[in-house]
């Protein structure tokens, strides 16, 4: 597994953590201490704020899980990948996007720039 795939695997472990304690541990494993997350709905920095954004999304989309869609494309300290938010009950994926990450020297995520490609009108 490449350094990019390892980082993305940890990223999805954080996004799919079901409780605050496991989420905090997963965020600390995936992001550097001053790591940042930016998408059209959020712009945060640090483990606590990243975990809060993930927790809010998990609350809004209970019964869904984030899945990476396709391959991770990376070079130097940067990678990109697509993802979907998938209903565990019926497999529908009302939300999809792609993210670009940069990695710190230790392999953890330094920054995430998220883009939303598909969002339901009611979200």
Coordinates of N, CA, C and O in Angstrom, one line a residue, residues 21-101:
X21 N -15.0 9.1 21.0 CA -13.7 8.6 21.5 C -12.9 7.9 20.3 O -11.7 8.3 20.1
X22 N -13.6 7.1 19.6 CA -12.9 6.4 18.5 C -12.6 7.4 17.4 O -11.5 7.4 16.7
X23 N -13.4 8.4 17.2 CA -13.2 9.5 16.2 C -12.0 10.3 16.6 O -11.1 10.6 15.7
X24 N -11.9 10.7 17.8 CA -10.7 11.5 18.3 C -9.4 10.7 18.0 O -8.4 11.3 17.6
X25 N -9.4 9.4 18.3 CA -8.2 8.6 18.1 C -7.9 8.5 16.6 O -6.7 8.6 16.2
X26 N -8.9 8.3 15.8 CA -8.7 8.2 14.4 C -8.2 9.5 13.7 O -7.4 9.5 12.9
X27 N -8.8 10.6 14.2 CA -8.3 11.9 13.7 C -6.9 12.1 14.1 O -6.1 12.6 13.2
X28 N -6.5 11.8 15.3 CA -5.1 12.0 15.7 C -4.1 11.1 14.9 O -3.0 11.5 14.6
X29 N -4.6 9.9 14.5 CA -3.8 9.0 13.7 C -3.7 9.5 12.2 O -2.6 9.4 11.6
X30 N -4.8 10.1 11.7 CA -4.8 10.6 10.3 C -4.2 11.9 10.1 O -3.6 12.2 9.1
X31 N -4.5 12.9 11.0 CA -4.1 14.3 10.8 C -2.9 14.7 11.7 O -2.8 14.3 12.8
X32 N -2.0 15.5 11.1 CA -1.0 16.1 12.0 C -1.7 17.0 13.0 O -2.8 17.4 12.8
X33 N -1.0 17.4 14.1 CA -1.6 18.2 15.1 C -2.2 19.5 14.7 O -3.3 19.9 15.2
X34 N -1.6 20.1 13.7 CA -2.2 21.4 13.2 C -2.9 21.2 11.8 O -3.1 22.1 11.1
X35 N -3.2 19.9 11.5 CA -3.9 19.6 10.3 C -5.1 20.4 10.0 O -5.9 20.7 11.0
X36 N -5.5 20.6 8.8 CA -6.6 21.4 8.4 C -7.6 20.7 7.5 O -7.1 19.8 6.8
X37 N -8.8 21.1 7.6 CA -9.9 20.5 6.7 C -10.7 21.7 6.2 O -11.2 22.5 6.9
X38 N -10.8 21.8 4.8 CA -11.5 22.8 4.2 C -12.4 22.2 3.1 O -11.9 21.5 2.3
X39 N -13.7 22.5 3.2 CA -14.6 22.2 2.1 C -15.6 23.4 2.0 O -15.5 24.4 2.7
X40 N -16.6 23.3 1.1 CA -17.5 24.4 1.0 C -18.3 24.8 2.2 O -18.8 25.9 2.4
X41 N -18.4 23.8 3.2 CA -19.2 24.0 4.4 C -18.3 24.2 5.7 O -18.9 24.5 6.7
X42 N -17.0 24.0 5.6 CA -16.2 24.1 6.8 C -14.8 24.5 6.4 O -14.3 24.3 5.3
X43 N -14.2 25.1 7.4 CA -12.7 25.5 7.3 C -12.2 25.5 8.7 O -12.4 26.4 9.5
X44 N -11.6 24.3 9.1 CA -11.1 24.1 10.5 C -9.7 23.7 10.5 O -9.1 23.2 9.5
X45 N -9.1 23.8 11.7 CA -7.7 23.4 11.9 C -7.6 22.7 13.3 O -8.2 23.2 14.3
X46 N -6.8 21.7 13.4 CA -6.5 21.0 14.7 C -7.5 19.8 14.9 O -8.6 19.8 14.3
X47 N -7.0 18.9 15.7 CA -7.7 17.6 15.9 C -9.1 17.8 16.4 O -10.1 17.2 15.9
X48 N -9.3 18.7 17.4 CA -10.6 18.9 18.0 C -11.6 19.4 17.0 O -12.8 18.9 16.9
X49 N -11.2 20.4 16.2 CA -12.1 21.0 15.2 C -12.4 20.1 14.1 O -13.6 20.0 13.6
X50 N -11.4 19.3 13.6 CA -11.7 18.3 12.6 C -12.6 17.3 13.1 O -13.6 16.9 12.4
X51 N -12.4 16.8 14.3 CA -13.3 15.8 14.8 C -14.7 16.3 15.0 O -15.7 15.6 14.8
X52 N -14.9 17.6 15.3 CA -16.2 18.2 15.4 C -16.9 18.2 14.1 O -18.1 18.0 14.0
X53 N -16.2 18.6 13.0 CA -16.8 18.6 11.7 C -17.3 17.2 11.3 O -18.4 17.0 10.8
X54 N -16.4 16.3 11.5 CA -16.8 14.9 11.2 C -18.0 14.4 12.0 O -18.9 13.8 11.5
X55 N -18.0 14.7 13.3 CA -19.1 14.4 14.2 C -20.4 15.0 13.7 O -21.5 14.3 13.7
X56 N -20.4 16.2 13.3 CA -21.6 16.9 12.8 C -22.1 16.2 11.5 O -23.3 16.0 11.3
X57 N -21.2 15.9 10.6 CA -21.6 15.2 9.4 C -22.2 13.8 9.7 O -23.2 13.4 9.1
X58 N -21.6 13.1 10.6 CA -22.1 11.8 11.0 C -23.5 11.9 11.6 O -24.3 11.0 11.4
X59 N -23.7 12.9 12.4 CA -25.0 13.2 13.0 C -26.0 13.5 11.9 O -27.2 13.0 11.9
X60 N -25.7 14.3 10.9 CA -26.6 14.7 9.9 C -26.9 13.5 9.0 O -28.0 13.4 8.5
X61 N -25.9 12.7 8.7 CA -26.1 11.5 7.8 C -26.0 10.2 8.6 O -25.2 9.3 8.2
X62 N -26.8 10.1 9.6 CA -26.8 8.8 10.4 C -27.2 7.7 9.5 O -28.1 7.9 8.6
X63 N -26.6 6.5 9.6 CA -26.9 5.4 8.8 C -26.2 5.4 7.4 O -26.5 4.6 6.5
X64 N -25.2 6.3 7.3 CA -24.4 6.4 6.1 C -22.9 6.2 6.4 O -22.5 6.4 7.6
X65 N -22.2 5.8 5.5 CA -20.7 5.7 5.7 C -20.0 6.3 4.4 O -20.5 6.2 3.3
X66 N -18.8 6.8 4.7 CA -18.0 7.4 3.6 C -17.2 6.3 3.0 O -16.6 5.5 3.7
X67 N -17.2 6.2 1.7 CA -16.4 5.2 1.0 C -15.6 5.9 -0.1 O -16.1 6.7 -0.8
X68 N -14.4 5.4 -0.2 CA -13.6 6.0 -1.3 C -14.0 5.3 -2.6 O -14.3 4.1 -2.6
X69 N -14.0 6.1 -3.6 CA -14.5 5.6 -4.9 C -13.4 5.7 -6.0 O -13.0 6.8 -6.4
X70 N -12.8 4.6 -6.4 CA -11.8 4.7 -7.4 C -10.4 4.5 -6.8 O -10.2 3.8 -5.8
X71 N -9.4 5.1 -7.4 CA -8.1 5.0 -7.0 C -7.6 6.3 -6.4 O -8.1 7.4 -6.7
X72 N -6.5 6.2 -5.7 CA -5.8 7.4 -5.1 C -4.7 7.7 -6.1 O -3.9 6.9 -6.5
X73 N -4.7 9.0 -6.5 CA -3.6 9.5 -7.4 C -2.7 10.4 -6.7 O -3.2 11.4 -6.1
X74 N -1.5 10.1 -6.5 CA -0.6 11.0 -5.7 C 0.8 11.2 -6.3 O 1.3 10.4 -7.1
X75 N 1.4 12.3 -6.0 CA 2.8 12.5 -6.3 C 3.3 13.5 -5.2 O 2.6 14.3 -4.6
X76 N 4.6 13.4 -5.0 CA 5.3 14.2 -4.0 C 4.5 14.1 -2.6 O 4.4 13.0 -2.1
X77 N 4.0 15.2 -2.1 CA 3.3 15.1 -0.8 C 1.8 15.4 -1.0 O 1.1 15.6 0.0
X78 N 1.3 15.2 -2.2 CA -0.1 15.5 -2.6 C -0.8 14.3 -3.2 O -0.2 13.6 -4.0
X79 N -2.1 14.1 -2.8 CA -2.9 13.1 -3.4 C -4.3 13.6 -3.6 O -4.7 14.5 -2.9
X80 N -5.0 12.9 -4.5 CA -6.4 13.2 -4.7 C -7.2 11.9 -4.9 O -6.6 10.9 -5.3
X81 N -8.5 11.9 -4.5 CA -9.3 10.8 -4.5 C -10.8 11.2 -4.5 O -11.1 12.3 -4.0
X82 N -11.6 10.3 -5.0 CA -13.1 10.5 -5.0 C -13.7 9.7 -3.9 O -13.1 8.7 -3.5
X83 N -14.9 10.1 -3.5 CA -15.6 9.4 -2.4 C -17.1 9.6 -2.6 O -17.5 10.4 -3.3
X84 N -17.8 8.7 -1.9 CA -19.2 8.8 -1.8 C -19.7 8.6 -0.4 O -19.0 7.9 0.4
X85 N -20.8 9.2 -0.1 CA -21.5 9.0 1.2 C -22.7 8.0 0.9 O -23.6 8.3 0.2
X86 N -22.5 6.8 1.4 CA -23.4 5.6 1.0 C -24.3 5.2 2.1 O -23.8 5.0 3.3
X87 N -25.6 5.0 1.8 CA -26.5 4.5 2.8 C -26.2 3.1 3.1 O -26.2 2.2 2.1
X88 N -26.1 2.7 4.3 CA -25.9 1.3 4.7 C -27.1 0.5 4.4 O -27.1 -0.7 4.1
X89 N -28.3 1.1 4.5 CA -29.6 0.4 4.3 C -29.9 0.0 2.9 O -30.3 -1.1 2.6
X90 N -29.6 1.0 2.0 CA -30.0 0.7 0.6 C -28.9 0.9 -0.5 O -29.2 0.7 -1.7
X91 N -27.8 1.3 -0.1 CA -26.7 1.5 -1.0 C -26.7 2.7 -1.8 O -25.8 3.0 -2.7
X92 N -27.7 3.6 -1.6 CA -27.8 4.8 -2.4 C -26.6 5.8 -1.9 O -26.1 5.6 -0.8
X93 N -26.2 6.6 -2.8 CA -25.1 7.6 -2.5 C -25.5 9.0 -2.9 O -25.2 9.4 -4.0
X94 N -26.2 9.7 -2.0 CA -26.7 11.0 -2.3 C -25.7 12.1 -2.4 O -25.9 13.1 -2.9
X95 N -24.5 11.8 -1.7 CA -23.5 12.8 -1.7 C -22.2 12.2 -2.2 O -21.8 11.1 -1.9
X96 N -21.5 13.0 -3.1 CA -20.2 12.5 -3.6 C -19.3 13.7 -3.8 O -19.7 14.8 -4.0
X97 N -18.0 13.4 -3.8 CA -17.1 14.5 -4.1 C -15.7 14.0 -4.3 O -15.5 12.8 -4.5
X98 N -14.7 14.9 -4.3 CA -13.3 14.5 -4.3 C -12.5 15.4 -3.4 O -12.9 16.6 -3.1
X99 N -11.4 14.9 -2.9 CA -10.6 15.6 -1.9 C -9.2 15.6 -2.4 O -8.7 14.6 -3.1
X100 N -8.5 16.7 -2.1 CA -7.0 16.8 -2.4 C -6.4 16.9 -1.0 O -6.8 17.8 -0.2
X101 N -5.4 16.0 -0.7 CA -4.7 16.1 0.6 C -3.2 16.4 0.4 O -2.7 16.0 -0.7

